[in-house]
PDB file of C-alpha atoms in Angstrom:
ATOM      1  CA  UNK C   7      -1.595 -43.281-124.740  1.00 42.00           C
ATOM      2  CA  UNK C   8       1.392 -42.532-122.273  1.00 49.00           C
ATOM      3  CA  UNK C   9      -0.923 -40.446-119.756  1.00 45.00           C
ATOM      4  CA  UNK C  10      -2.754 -43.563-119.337  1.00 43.00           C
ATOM      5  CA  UNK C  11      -0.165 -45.824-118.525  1.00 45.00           C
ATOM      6  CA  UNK C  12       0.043 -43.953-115.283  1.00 43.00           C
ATOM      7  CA  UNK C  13      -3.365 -43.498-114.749  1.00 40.00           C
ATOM      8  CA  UNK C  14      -3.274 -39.640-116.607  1.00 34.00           C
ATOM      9  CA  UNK C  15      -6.121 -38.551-118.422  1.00 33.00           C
ATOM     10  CA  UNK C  16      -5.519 -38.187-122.407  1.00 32.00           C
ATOM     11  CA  UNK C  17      -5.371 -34.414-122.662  1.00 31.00           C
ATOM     12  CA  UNK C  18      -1.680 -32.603-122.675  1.00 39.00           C
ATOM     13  CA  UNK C  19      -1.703 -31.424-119.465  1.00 38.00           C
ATOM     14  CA  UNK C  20      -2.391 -34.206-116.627  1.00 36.00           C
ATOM     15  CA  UNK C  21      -5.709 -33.243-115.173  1.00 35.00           C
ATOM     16  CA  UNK C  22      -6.852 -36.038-112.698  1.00 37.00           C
ATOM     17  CA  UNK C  23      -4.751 -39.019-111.427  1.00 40.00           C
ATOM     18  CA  UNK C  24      -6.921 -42.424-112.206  1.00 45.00           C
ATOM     19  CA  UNK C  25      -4.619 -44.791-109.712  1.00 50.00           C
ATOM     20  CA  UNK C  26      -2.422 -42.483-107.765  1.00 50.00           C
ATOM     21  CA  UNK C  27      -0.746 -45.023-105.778  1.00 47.00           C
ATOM     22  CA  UNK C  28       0.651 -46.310-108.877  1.00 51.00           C
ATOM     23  CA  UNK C  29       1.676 -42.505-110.658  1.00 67.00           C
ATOM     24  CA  UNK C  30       2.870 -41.845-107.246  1.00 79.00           C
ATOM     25  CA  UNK C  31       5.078 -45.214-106.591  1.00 80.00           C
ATOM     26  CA  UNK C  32       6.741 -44.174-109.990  1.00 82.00           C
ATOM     27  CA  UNK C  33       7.409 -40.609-108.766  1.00 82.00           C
ATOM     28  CA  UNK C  34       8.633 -42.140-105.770  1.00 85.00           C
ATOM     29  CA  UNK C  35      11.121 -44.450-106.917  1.00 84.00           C
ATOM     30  CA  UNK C  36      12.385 -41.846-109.330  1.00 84.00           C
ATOM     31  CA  UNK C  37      12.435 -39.555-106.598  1.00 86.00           C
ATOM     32  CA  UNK C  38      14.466 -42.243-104.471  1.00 88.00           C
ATOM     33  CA  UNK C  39      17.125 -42.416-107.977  1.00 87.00           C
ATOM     34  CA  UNK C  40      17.685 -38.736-107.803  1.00 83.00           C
ATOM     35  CA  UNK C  41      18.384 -38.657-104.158  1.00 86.00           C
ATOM     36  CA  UNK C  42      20.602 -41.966-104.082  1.00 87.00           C
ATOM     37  CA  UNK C  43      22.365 -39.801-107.012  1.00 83.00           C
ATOM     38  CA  UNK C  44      22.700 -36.505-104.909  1.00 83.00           C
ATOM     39  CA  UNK C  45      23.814 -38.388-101.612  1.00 88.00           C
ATOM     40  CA  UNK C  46      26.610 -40.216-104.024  1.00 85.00           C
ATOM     41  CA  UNK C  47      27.927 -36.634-104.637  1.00 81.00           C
ATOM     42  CA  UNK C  48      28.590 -35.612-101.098  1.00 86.00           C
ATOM     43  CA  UNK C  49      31.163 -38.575-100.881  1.00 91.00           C
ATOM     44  CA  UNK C  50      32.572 -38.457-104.293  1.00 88.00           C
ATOM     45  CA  UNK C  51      33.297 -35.991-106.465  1.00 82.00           C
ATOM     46  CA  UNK C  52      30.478 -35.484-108.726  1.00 74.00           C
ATOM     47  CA  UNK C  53      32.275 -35.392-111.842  1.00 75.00           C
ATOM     48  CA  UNK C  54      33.842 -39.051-111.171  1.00 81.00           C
ATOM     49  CA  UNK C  55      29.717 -40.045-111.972  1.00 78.00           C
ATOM     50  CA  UNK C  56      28.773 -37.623-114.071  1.00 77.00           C
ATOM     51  CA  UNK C  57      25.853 -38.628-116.376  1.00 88.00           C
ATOM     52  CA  UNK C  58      23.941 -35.627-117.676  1.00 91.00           C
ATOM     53  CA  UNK C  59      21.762 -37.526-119.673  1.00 94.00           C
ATOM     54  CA  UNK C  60      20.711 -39.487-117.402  1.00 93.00           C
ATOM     55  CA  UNK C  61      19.869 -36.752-114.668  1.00 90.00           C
ATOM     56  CA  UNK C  62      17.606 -34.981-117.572  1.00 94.00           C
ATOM     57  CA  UNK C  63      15.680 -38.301-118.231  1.00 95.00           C
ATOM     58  CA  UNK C  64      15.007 -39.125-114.262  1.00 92.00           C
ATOM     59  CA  UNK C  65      14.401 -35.182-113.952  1.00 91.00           C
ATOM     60  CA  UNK C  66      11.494 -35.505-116.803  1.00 94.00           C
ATOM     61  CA  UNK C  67      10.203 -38.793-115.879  1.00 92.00           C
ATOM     62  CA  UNK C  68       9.779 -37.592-111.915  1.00 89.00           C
ATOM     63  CA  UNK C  69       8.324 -34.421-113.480  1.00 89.00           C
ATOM     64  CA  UNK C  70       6.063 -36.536-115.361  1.00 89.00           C
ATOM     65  CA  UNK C  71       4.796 -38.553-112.725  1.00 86.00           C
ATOM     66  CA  UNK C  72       3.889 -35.384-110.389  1.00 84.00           C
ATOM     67  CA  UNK C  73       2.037 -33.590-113.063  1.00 85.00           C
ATOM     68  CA  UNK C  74       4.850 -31.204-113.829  1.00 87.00           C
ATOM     69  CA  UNK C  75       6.163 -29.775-117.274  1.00 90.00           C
ATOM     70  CA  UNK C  76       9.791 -28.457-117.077  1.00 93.00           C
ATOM     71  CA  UNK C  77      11.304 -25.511-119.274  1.00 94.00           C
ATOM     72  CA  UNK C  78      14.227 -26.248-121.469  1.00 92.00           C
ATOM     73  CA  UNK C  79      16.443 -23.647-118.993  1.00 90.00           C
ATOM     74  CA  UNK C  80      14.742 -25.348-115.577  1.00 92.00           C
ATOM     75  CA  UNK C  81      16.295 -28.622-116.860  1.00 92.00           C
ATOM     76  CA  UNK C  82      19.937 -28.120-116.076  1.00 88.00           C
ATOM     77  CA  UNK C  83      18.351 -26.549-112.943  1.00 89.00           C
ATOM     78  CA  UNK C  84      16.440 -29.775-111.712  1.00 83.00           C
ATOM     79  CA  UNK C  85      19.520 -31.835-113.215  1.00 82.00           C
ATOM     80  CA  UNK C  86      22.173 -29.904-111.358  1.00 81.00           C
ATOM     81  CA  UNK C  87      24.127 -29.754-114.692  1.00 85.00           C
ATOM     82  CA  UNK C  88      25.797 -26.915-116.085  1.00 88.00           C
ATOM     83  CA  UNK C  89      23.146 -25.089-119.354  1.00 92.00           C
ATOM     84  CA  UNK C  90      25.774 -25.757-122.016  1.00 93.00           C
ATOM     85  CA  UNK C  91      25.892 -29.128-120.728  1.00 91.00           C
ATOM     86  CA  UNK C  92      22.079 -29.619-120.371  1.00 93.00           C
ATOM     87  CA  UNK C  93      21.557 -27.777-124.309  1.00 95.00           C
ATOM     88  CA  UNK C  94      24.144 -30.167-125.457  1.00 95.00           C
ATOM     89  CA  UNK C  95      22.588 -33.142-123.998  1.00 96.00           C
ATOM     90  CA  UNK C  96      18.921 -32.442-125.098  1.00 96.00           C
ATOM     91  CA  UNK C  97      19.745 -32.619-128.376  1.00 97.00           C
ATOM     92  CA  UNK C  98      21.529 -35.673-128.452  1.00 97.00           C
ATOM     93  CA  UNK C  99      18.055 -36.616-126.458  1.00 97.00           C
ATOM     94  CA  UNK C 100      15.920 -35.510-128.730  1.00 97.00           C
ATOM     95  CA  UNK C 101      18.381 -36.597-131.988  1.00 98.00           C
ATOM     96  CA  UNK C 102      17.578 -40.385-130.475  1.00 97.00           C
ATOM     97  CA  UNK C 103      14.074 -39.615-130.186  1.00 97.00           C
ATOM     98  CA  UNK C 104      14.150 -39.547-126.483  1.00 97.00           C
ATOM     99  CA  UNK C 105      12.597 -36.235-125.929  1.00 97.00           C
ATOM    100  CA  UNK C 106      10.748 -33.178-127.240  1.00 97.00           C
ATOM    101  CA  UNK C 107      10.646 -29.494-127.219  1.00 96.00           C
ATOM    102  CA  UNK C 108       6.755 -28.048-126.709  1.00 95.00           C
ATOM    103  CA  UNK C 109       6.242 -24.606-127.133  1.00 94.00           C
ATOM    104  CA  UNK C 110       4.393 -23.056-124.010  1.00 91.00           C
ATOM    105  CA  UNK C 111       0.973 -21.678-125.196  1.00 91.00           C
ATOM    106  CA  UNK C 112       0.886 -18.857-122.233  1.00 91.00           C
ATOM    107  CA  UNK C 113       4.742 -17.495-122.979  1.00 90.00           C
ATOM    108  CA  UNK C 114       6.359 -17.765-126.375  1.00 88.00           C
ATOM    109  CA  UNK C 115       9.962 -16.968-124.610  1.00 91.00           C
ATOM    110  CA  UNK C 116       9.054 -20.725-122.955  1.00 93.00           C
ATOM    111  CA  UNK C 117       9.720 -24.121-124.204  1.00 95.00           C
ATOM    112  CA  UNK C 118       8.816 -26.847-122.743  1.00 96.00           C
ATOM    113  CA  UNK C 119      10.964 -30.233-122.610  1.00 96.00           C
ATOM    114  CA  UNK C 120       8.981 -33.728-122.175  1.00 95.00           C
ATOM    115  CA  UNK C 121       9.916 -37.109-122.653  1.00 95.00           C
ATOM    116  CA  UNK C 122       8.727 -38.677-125.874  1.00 95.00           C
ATOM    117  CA  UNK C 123       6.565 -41.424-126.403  1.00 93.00           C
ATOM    118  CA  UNK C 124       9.705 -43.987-126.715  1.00 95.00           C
ATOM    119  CA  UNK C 125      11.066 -42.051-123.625  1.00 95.00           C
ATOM    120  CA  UNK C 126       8.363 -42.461-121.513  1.00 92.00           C
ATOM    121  CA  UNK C 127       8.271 -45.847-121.938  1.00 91.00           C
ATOM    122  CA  UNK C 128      11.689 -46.484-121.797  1.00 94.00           C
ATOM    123  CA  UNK C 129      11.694 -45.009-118.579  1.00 92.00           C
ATOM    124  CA  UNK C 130       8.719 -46.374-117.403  1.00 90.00           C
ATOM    125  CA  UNK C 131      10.349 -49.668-118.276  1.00 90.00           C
ATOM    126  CA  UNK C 132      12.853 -48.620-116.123  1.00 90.00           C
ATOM    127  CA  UNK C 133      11.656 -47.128-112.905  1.00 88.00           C
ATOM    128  CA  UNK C 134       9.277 -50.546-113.258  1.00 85.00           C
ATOM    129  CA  UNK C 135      11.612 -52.696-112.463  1.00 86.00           C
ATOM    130  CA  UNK C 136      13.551 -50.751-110.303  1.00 83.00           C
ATOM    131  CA  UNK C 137      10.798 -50.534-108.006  1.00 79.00           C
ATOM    132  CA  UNK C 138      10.219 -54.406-108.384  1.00 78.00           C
ATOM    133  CA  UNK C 139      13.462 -54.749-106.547  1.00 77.00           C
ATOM    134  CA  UNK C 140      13.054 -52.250-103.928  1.00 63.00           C
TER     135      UNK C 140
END
């Protein structure tokens, strides 16, 4: 059901984009969040904003929206957060039902992390109206 509220086709992985203009306006205004967030940072001191679970969820929903799966360690990566801090964060993520684990099916040292089906739409909620603004 989620896939297709961005114009993804049902299975897993996202094979064909339905209405790209609309997955990519999405990607593009979470895109525009994370950057607005990493500009913020070279006139304040990042910790003064510091929101870790936020930066996962825009990192997964962006992710999302281009097609992309991210690995539990790539997370922290994409989210410029420290891996204790990232671990820490995904479970109280995935305690409030926000996201998931998957286990990669080509590398059983891999886990995936996705937004759930009440964190997709959360976010999609969201990014929605953010981009109604813009």
């Amino acid at each position: 059901m989620r896939h297709e509220l961005i114009g993804y086709a049902s299975a897993p992985a996202p094979a064909k984009l339905a209405d790209p203009f609309r997955s990519s306006r999405y990607a593009r205004t979470c895109r525009e969040l994370i950057d607005a967030r990493a500009r913020r940072n070279m006139f304040f001191r990042a910790s003064l904003f510091s929101e870790p679970a936020w930066d996962i969820l825009l990192e997964l929903f962006c992710a999302d929206c281009e097609g992309r799966k991210l690995s539990v360690s790539s997370v922290g990566l994409a989210a410029d957060i420290a891996m204790t801090t990232a671990l820490r964060w995904i479970d109280t993520l995935e305690r409030d039902g926000l996201v998931q684990r998957q286990d990669d099916p080509l590398d059983g040292r891999r886990t995936f992390l996705v937004l759930s089906e009440k964190g997709f739409e959360a976010m999609l909620a969201y990014v929605d109206a953010e981009a109604s603004t813009s």
